Amino acid sequence: MSDKVTGLDDLERLMLRRGHERYSGEPVSHLTHAMQCAEIARQLDESAASIAAALLHDVGHFLSHLPGTPSQEGTNDHHEYRGAHALSAWFPKSITEPIRLHVKAKRYLAADAAYFALLSEDSQRSLRLQGGIMTQAERGAFEQQDFHQEALKLRRFDDSAKTPEFVTSTWKIYWEIALSARLT
């Protein structure tokens, strides 16, 4: 079956079909991770756009066509750009920009040793491939970008959403919120 995404139905099918996959060393599947991110945003009473970004932030992994765990192979799959670009056909910048910036947000936050220490092994490995910890100049430039605060929130949801015991609502609940956010 193709991973070509030409509409929202294709996007949903892709998420549900490939969502069972996981990266080596991560305790939850991509779909569980996405739903946990969305649930964290929902519990914090975040906007529909924030919940949608949380749900869809890693869709670019499915669009890269790289098997397994790319970071183990020394590859950065640039999922943040691939996902944001694909989603821009249907979703506003309030959703796609935090997705595009969520890897930069990790690089920004990793300057804090306590934050870095909490990253999973795969997140630390991918951080090196994604440019490593930001310099002061890079941090200043990041802070000037629209949606950088939303990206930082998304990153924290991302980092907190890797718990096998974390119970979420159904896919349908989050998907409907994401579809409603198209209008924001």
PDB file of N, CA and C in Angstrom, residues 65-134:
ATOM      1  N   HIS A  65      10.080   7.250   4.076  1.00  0.00           N
ATOM      2  CA  HIS A  65      10.306   5.948   3.449  1.00  0.00           C
ATOM      3  C   HIS A  65      11.615   5.303   3.897  1.00  0.00           C
ATOM      4  N   LEU A  66      12.115   5.701   5.057  1.00  0.00           N
ATOM      5  CA  LEU A  66      13.315   5.076   5.611  1.00  0.00           C
ATOM      6  C   LEU A  66      12.874   3.976   6.577  1.00  0.00           C
ATOM      7  N   PRO A  67      13.409   2.783   6.432  1.00  0.00           N
ATOM      8  CA  PRO A  67      12.999   1.687   7.314  1.00  0.00           C
ATOM      9  C   PRO A  67      13.671   1.786   8.687  1.00  0.00           C
ATOM     10  N   GLY A  68      13.074   1.094   9.655  1.00  0.00           N
ATOM     11  CA  GLY A  68      13.702   0.964  10.959  1.00  0.00           C
ATOM     12  C   GLY A  68      13.835   2.272  11.710  1.00  0.00           C
ATOM     13  N   THR A  69      14.978   2.420  12.358  1.00  0.00           N
ATOM     14  CA  THR A  69      15.280   3.595  13.160  1.00  0.00           C
ATOM     15  C   THR A  69      16.386   4.369  12.462  1.00  0.00           C
ATOM     16  N   PRO A  70      16.042   5.406  11.683  1.00  0.00           N
ATOM     17  CA  PRO A  70      17.060   6.115  10.892  1.00  0.00           C
ATOM     18  C   PRO A  70      18.247   6.617  11.705  1.00  0.00           C
ATOM     19  N   SER A  71      18.007   7.086  12.928  1.00  0.00           N
ATOM     20  CA  SER A  71      19.122   7.619  13.723  1.00  0.00           C
ATOM     21  C   SER A  71      20.151   6.539  14.039  1.00  0.00           C
ATOM     22  N   GLN A  72      19.731   5.286  14.151  1.00  0.00           N
ATOM     23  CA  GLN A  72      20.686   4.194  14.382  1.00  0.00           C
ATOM     24  C   GLN A  72      21.590   3.990  13.176  1.00  0.00           C
ATOM     25  N   GLU A  73      21.109   4.387  12.018  1.00  0.00           N
ATOM     26  CA  GLU A  73      21.891   4.264  10.787  1.00  0.00           C
ATOM     27  C   GLU A  73      22.683   5.538  10.501  1.00  0.00           C
ATOM     28  N   GLY A  74      22.619   6.495  11.428  1.00  0.00           N
ATOM     29  CA  GLY A  74      23.336   7.756  11.244  1.00  0.00           C
ATOM     30  C   GLY A  74      22.637   8.711  10.299  1.00  0.00           C
ATOM     31  N   THR A  75      21.313   8.557  10.160  1.00  0.00           N
ATOM     32  CA  THR A  75      20.543   9.366   9.218  1.00  0.00           C
ATOM     33  C   THR A  75      19.556  10.267   9.944  1.00  0.00           C
ATOM     34  N   ASN A  76      19.530  11.525   9.552  1.00  0.00           N
ATOM     35  CA  ASN A  76      18.506  12.460   9.985  1.00  0.00           C
ATOM     36  C   ASN A  76      17.435  12.458   8.903  1.00  0.00           C
ATOM     37  N   ASP A  77      16.232  12.056   9.237  1.00  0.00           N
ATOM     38  CA  ASP A  77      15.178  11.960   8.220  1.00  0.00           C
ATOM     39  C   ASP A  77      14.450  13.281   7.969  1.00  0.00           C
ATOM     40  N   HIS A  78      14.807  14.342   8.684  1.00  0.00           N
ATOM     41  CA  HIS A  78      14.208  15.680   8.507  1.00  0.00           C
ATOM     42  C   HIS A  78      12.685  15.616   8.547  1.00  0.00           C
ATOM     43  N   HIS A  79      12.170  14.790   9.447  1.00  0.00           N
ATOM     44  CA  HIS A  79      10.726  14.569   9.511  1.00  0.00           C
ATOM     45  C   HIS A  79       9.943  15.837   9.816  1.00  0.00           C
ATOM     46  N   GLU A  80      10.546  16.764  10.533  1.00  0.00           N
ATOM     47  CA  GLU A  80       9.831  17.985  10.892  1.00  0.00           C
ATOM     48  C   GLU A  80       9.494  18.819   9.662  1.00  0.00           C
ATOM     49  N   TYR A  81      10.422  18.902   8.712  1.00  0.00           N
ATOM     50  CA  TYR A  81      10.176  19.663   7.479  1.00  0.00           C
ATOM     51  C   TYR A  81       9.229  18.918   6.548  1.00  0.00           C
ATOM     52  N   ARG A  82       9.471  17.621   6.416  1.00  0.00           N
ATOM     53  CA  ARG A  82       8.636  16.795   5.531  1.00  0.00           C
ATOM     54  C   ARG A  82       7.183  16.812   6.015  1.00  0.00           C
ATOM     55  N   GLY A  83       6.991  16.651   7.312  1.00  0.00           N
ATOM     56  CA  GLY A  83       5.636  16.648   7.865  1.00  0.00           C
ATOM     57  C   GLY A  83       4.950  17.992   7.744  1.00  0.00           C
ATOM     58  N   ALA A  84       5.649  19.053   8.118  1.00  0.00           N
ATOM     59  CA  ALA A  84       5.055  20.394   8.048  1.00  0.00           C
ATOM     60  C   ALA A  84       4.672  20.740   6.612  1.00  0.00           C
ATOM     61  N   HIS A  85       5.540  20.379   5.673  1.00  0.00           N
ATOM     62  CA  HIS A  85       5.252  20.670   4.261  1.00  0.00           C
ATOM     63  C   HIS A  85       4.001  19.913   3.803  1.00  0.00           C
ATOM     64  N   ALA A  86       3.934  18.634   4.088  1.00  0.00           N
ATOM     65  CA  ALA A  86       2.779  17.837   3.658  1.00  0.00           C
ATOM     66  C   ALA A  86       1.492  18.350   4.312  1.00  0.00           C
ATOM     67  N   LEU A  87       1.555  18.662   5.582  1.00  0.00           N
ATOM     68  CA  LEU A  87       0.364  19.099   6.311  1.00  0.00           C
ATOM     69  C   LEU A  87      -0.102  20.488   5.893  1.00  0.00           C
ATOM     70  N   SER A  88       0.796  21.292   5.331  1.00  0.00           N
ATOM     71  CA  SER A  88       0.424  22.663   4.955  1.00  0.00           C
ATOM     72  C   SER A  88      -0.651  22.709   3.876  1.00  0.00           C
ATOM     73  N   ALA A  89      -0.896  21.601   3.206  1.00  0.00           N
ATOM     74  CA  ALA A  89      -1.972  21.546   2.213  1.00  0.00           C
ATOM     75  C   ALA A  89      -3.348  21.621   2.875  1.00  0.00           C
ATOM     76  N   TRP A  90      -3.434  21.250   4.156  1.00  0.00           N
ATOM     77  CA  TRP A  90      -4.738  21.170   4.816  1.00  0.00           C
ATOM     78  C   TRP A  90      -4.831  21.926   6.132  1.00  0.00           C
ATOM     79  N   PHE A  91      -3.688  22.273   6.714  1.00  0.00           N
ATOM     80  CA  PHE A  91      -3.709  22.867   8.045  1.00  0.00           C
ATOM     81  C   PHE A  91      -3.022  24.228   8.051  1.00  0.00           C
ATOM     82  N   PRO A  92      -3.449  25.122   8.955  1.00  0.00           N
ATOM     83  CA  PRO A  92      -2.855  26.461   9.035  1.00  0.00           C
ATOM     84  C   PRO A  92      -1.473  26.443   9.709  1.00  0.00           C
ATOM     85  N   LYS A  93      -0.790  27.562   9.610  1.00  0.00           N
ATOM     86  CA  LYS A  93       0.534  27.698  10.206  1.00  0.00           C
ATOM     87  C   LYS A  93       0.528  27.495  11.709  1.00  0.00           C
ATOM     88  N   SER A  94      -0.590  27.760  12.360  1.00  0.00           N
ATOM     89  CA  SER A  94      -0.668  27.546  13.806  1.00  0.00           C
ATOM     90  C   SER A  94      -0.450  26.077  14.176  1.00  0.00           C
ATOM     91  N   ILE A  95      -0.567  25.194  13.202  1.00  0.00           N
ATOM     92  CA  ILE A  95      -0.312  23.761  13.386  1.00  0.00           C
ATOM     93  C   ILE A  95       1.019  23.373  12.748  1.00  0.00           C
ATOM     94  N   THR A  96       1.234  23.803  11.517  1.00  0.00           N
ATOM     95  CA  THR A  96       2.426  23.342  10.796  1.00  0.00           C
ATOM     96  C   THR A  96       3.731  23.974  11.279  1.00  0.00           C
ATOM     97  N   GLU A  97       3.694  25.211  11.732  1.00  0.00           N
ATOM     98  CA  GLU A  97       4.934  25.852  12.175  1.00  0.00           C
ATOM     99  C   GLU A  97       5.491  25.245  13.469  1.00  0.00           C
ATOM    100  N   PRO A  98       4.668  24.994  14.492  1.00  0.00           N
ATOM    101  CA  PRO A  98       5.228  24.288  15.656  1.00  0.00           C
ATOM    102  C   PRO A  98       5.796  22.918  15.280  1.00  0.00           C
ATOM    103  N   ILE A  99       5.163  22.235  14.328  1.00  0.00           N
ATOM    104  CA  ILE A  99       5.694  20.951  13.865  1.00  0.00           C
ATOM    105  C   ILE A  99       7.045  21.167  13.197  1.00  0.00           C
ATOM    106  N   ARG A 100       7.137  22.146  12.320  1.00  0.00           N
ATOM    107  CA  ARG A 100       8.393  22.427  11.628  1.00  0.00           C
ATOM    108  C   ARG A 100       9.507  22.776  12.613  1.00  0.00           C
ATOM    109  N   LEU A 101       9.140  23.420  13.715  1.00  0.00           N
ATOM    110  CA  LEU A 101      10.130  23.901  14.680  1.00  0.00           C
ATOM    111  C   LEU A 101      10.376  22.960  15.867  1.00  0.00           C
ATOM    112  N   HIS A 102       9.679  21.842  15.965  1.00  0.00           N
ATOM    113  CA  HIS A 102       9.793  21.044  17.186  1.00  0.00           C
ATOM    114  C   HIS A 102      11.157  20.392  17.369  1.00  0.00           C
ATOM    115  N   VAL A 103      11.887  20.130  16.292  1.00  0.00           N
ATOM    116  CA  VAL A 103      13.254  19.615  16.433  1.00  0.00           C
ATOM    117  C   VAL A 103      14.190  20.737  16.872  1.00  0.00           C
ATOM    118  N   LYS A 104      14.009  21.911  16.312  1.00  0.00           N
ATOM    119  CA  LYS A 104      14.806  23.054  16.772  1.00  0.00           C
ATOM    120  C   LYS A 104      14.522  23.334  18.244  1.00  0.00           C
ATOM    121  N   ALA A 105      13.287  23.136  18.660  1.00  0.00           N
ATOM    122  CA  ALA A 105      12.942  23.329  20.070  1.00  0.00           C
ATOM    123  C   ALA A 105      13.719  22.352  20.951  1.00  0.00           C
ATOM    124  N   LYS A 106      13.888  21.122  20.490  1.00  0.00           N
ATOM    125  CA  LYS A 106      14.696  20.155  21.248  1.00  0.00           C
ATOM    126  C   LYS A 106      16.137  20.636  21.334  1.00  0.00           C
ATOM    127  N   ARG A 107      16.677  21.108  20.240  1.00  0.00           N
ATOM    128  CA  ARG A 107      18.047  21.630  20.227  1.00  0.00           C
ATOM    129  C   ARG A 107      18.179  22.819  21.177  1.00  0.00           C
ATOM    130  N   TYR A 108      17.157  23.655  21.222  1.00  0.00           N
ATOM    131  CA  TYR A 108      17.124  24.827  22.102  1.00  0.00           C
ATOM    132  C   TYR A 108      17.105  24.385  23.563  1.00  0.00           C
ATOM    133  N   LEU A 109      16.194  23.507  23.902  1.00  0.00           N
ATOM    134  CA  LEU A 109      16.028  23.062  25.280  1.00  0.00           C
ATOM    135  C   LEU A 109      17.210  22.232  25.776  1.00  0.00           C
ATOM    136  N   ALA A 110      17.893  21.551  24.863  1.00  0.00           N
ATOM    137  CA  ALA A 110      19.004  20.671  25.243  1.00  0.00           C
ATOM    138  C   ALA A 110      20.193  21.434  25.822  1.00  0.00           C
ATOM    139  N   ALA A 111      20.196  22.752  25.709  1.00  0.00           N
ATOM    140  CA  ALA A 111      21.252  23.547  26.343  1.00  0.00           C
ATOM    141  C   ALA A 111      21.177  23.428  27.863  1.00  0.00           C
ATOM    142  N   ASP A 112      20.015  23.050  28.363  1.00  0.00           N
ATOM    143  CA  ASP A 112      19.824  22.806  29.793  1.00  0.00           C
ATOM    144  C   ASP A 112      20.209  21.346  30.067  1.00  0.00           C
ATOM    145  N   ALA A 113      21.252  21.138  30.862  1.00  0.00           N
ATOM    146  CA  ALA A 113      21.762  19.792  31.136  1.00  0.00           C
ATOM    147  C   ALA A 113      20.696  18.891  31.746  1.00  0.00           C
ATOM    148  N   ALA A 114      19.825  19.441  32.583  1.00  0.00           N
ATOM    149  CA  ALA A 114      18.767  18.637  33.194  1.00  0.00           C
ATOM    150  C   ALA A 114      17.784  18.148  32.131  1.00  0.00           C
ATOM    151  N   TYR A 115      17.455  18.997  31.179  1.00  0.00           N
ATOM    152  CA  TYR A 115      16.572  18.599  30.079  1.00  0.00           C
ATOM    153  C   TYR A 115      17.242  17.503  29.248  1.00  0.00           C
ATOM    154  N   PHE A 116      18.496  17.744  28.870  1.00  0.00           N
ATOM    155  CA  PHE A 116      19.234  16.788  28.043  1.00  0.00           C
ATOM    156  C   PHE A 116      19.254  15.408  28.701  1.00  0.00           C
ATOM    157  N   ALA A 117      19.472  15.375  29.998  1.00  0.00           N
ATOM    158  CA  ALA A 117      19.566  14.105  30.716  1.00  0.00           C
ATOM    159  C   ALA A 117      18.252  13.315  30.673  1.00  0.00           C
ATOM    160  N   LEU A 118      17.140  13.989  30.479  1.00  0.00           N
ATOM    161  CA  LEU A 118      15.846  13.317  30.432  1.00  0.00           C
ATOM    162  C   LEU A 118      15.500  12.754  29.057  1.00  0.00           C
ATOM    163  N   LEU A 119      16.257  13.143  28.030  1.00  0.00           N
ATOM    164  CA  LEU A 119      15.973  12.654  26.678  1.00  0.00           C
ATOM    165  C   LEU A 119      16.248  11.162  26.573  1.00  0.00           C
ATOM    166  N   SER A 120      15.408  10.473  25.810  1.00  0.00           N
ATOM    167  CA  SER A 120      15.625   9.049  25.564  1.00  0.00           C
ATOM    168  C   SER A 120      16.908   8.873  24.753  1.00  0.00           C
ATOM    169  N   GLU A 121      17.388   7.650  24.729  1.00  0.00           N
ATOM    170  CA  GLU A 121      18.608   7.346  23.962  1.00  0.00           C
ATOM    171  C   GLU A 121      18.443   7.735  22.494  1.00  0.00           C
ATOM    172  N   ASP A 122      17.298   7.403  21.908  1.00  0.00           N
ATOM    173  CA  ASP A 122      17.078   7.747  20.499  1.00  0.00           C
ATOM    174  C   ASP A 122      17.003   9.256  20.313  1.00  0.00           C
ATOM    175  N   SER A 123      16.378   9.973  21.247  1.00  0.00           N
ATOM    176  CA  SER A 123      16.301  11.436  21.138  1.00  0.00           C
ATOM    177  C   SER A 123      17.681  12.069  21.254  1.00  0.00           C
ATOM    178  N   GLN A 124      18.527  11.527  22.116  1.00  0.00           N
ATOM    179  CA  GLN A 124      19.896  12.049  22.215  1.00  0.00           C
ATOM    180  C   GLN A 124      20.686  11.762  20.937  1.00  0.00           C
ATOM    181  N   ARG A 125      20.509  10.557  20.402  1.00  0.00           N
ATOM    182  CA  ARG A 125      21.211  10.181  19.165  1.00  0.00           C
ATOM    183  C   ARG A 125      20.737  11.058  18.003  1.00  0.00           C
ATOM    184  N   SER A 126      19.418  11.253  17.885  1.00  0.00           N
ATOM    185  CA  SER A 126      18.900  12.069  16.783  1.00  0.00           C
ATOM    186  C   SER A 126      19.281  13.536  16.966  1.00  0.00           C
ATOM    187  N   LEU A 127      19.385  13.990  18.222  1.00  0.00           N
ATOM    188  CA  LEU A 127      19.805  15.373  18.479  1.00  0.00           C
ATOM    189  C   LEU A 127      21.158  15.657  17.836  1.00  0.00           C
ATOM    190  N   ARG A 128      22.087  14.738  17.979  1.00  0.00           N
ATOM    191  CA  ARG A 128      23.413  14.927  17.368  1.00  0.00           C
ATOM    192  C   ARG A 128      23.290  15.055  15.844  1.00  0.00           C
ATOM    193  N   LEU A 129      22.442  14.232  15.242  1.00  0.00           N
ATOM    194  CA  LEU A 129      22.259  14.258  13.789  1.00  0.00           C
ATOM    195  C   LEU A 129      21.515  15.511  13.324  1.00  0.00           C
ATOM    196  N   GLN A 130      20.734  16.100  14.219  1.00  0.00           N
ATOM    197  CA  GLN A 130      19.913  17.267  13.880  1.00  0.00           C
ATOM    198  C   GLN A 130      20.632  18.590  14.133  1.00  0.00           C
ATOM    199  N   GLY A 131      21.897  18.521  14.463  1.00  0.00           N
ATOM    200  CA  GLY A 131      22.675  19.747  14.653  1.00  0.00           C
ATOM    201  C   GLY A 131      23.180  19.959  16.060  1.00  0.00           C
ATOM    202  N   GLY A 132      22.778  19.098  16.991  1.00  0.00           N
ATOM    203  CA  GLY A 132      23.257  19.199  18.360  1.00  0.00           C
ATOM    204  C   GLY A 132      22.630  20.360  19.116  1.00  0.00           C
ATOM    205  N   ILE A 133      23.176  20.617  20.272  1.00  0.00           N
ATOM    206  CA  ILE A 133      22.682  21.687  21.137  1.00  0.00           C
ATOM    207  C   ILE A 133      22.910  23.027  20.448  1.00  0.00           C
ATOM    208  N   MET A 134      21.922  23.893  20.501  1.00  0.00           N
ATOM    209  CA  MET A 134      22.024  25.211  19.867  1.00  0.00           C
ATOM    210  C   MET A 134      23.073  26.081  20.557  1.00  0.00           C
TER     211      MET A 134
END
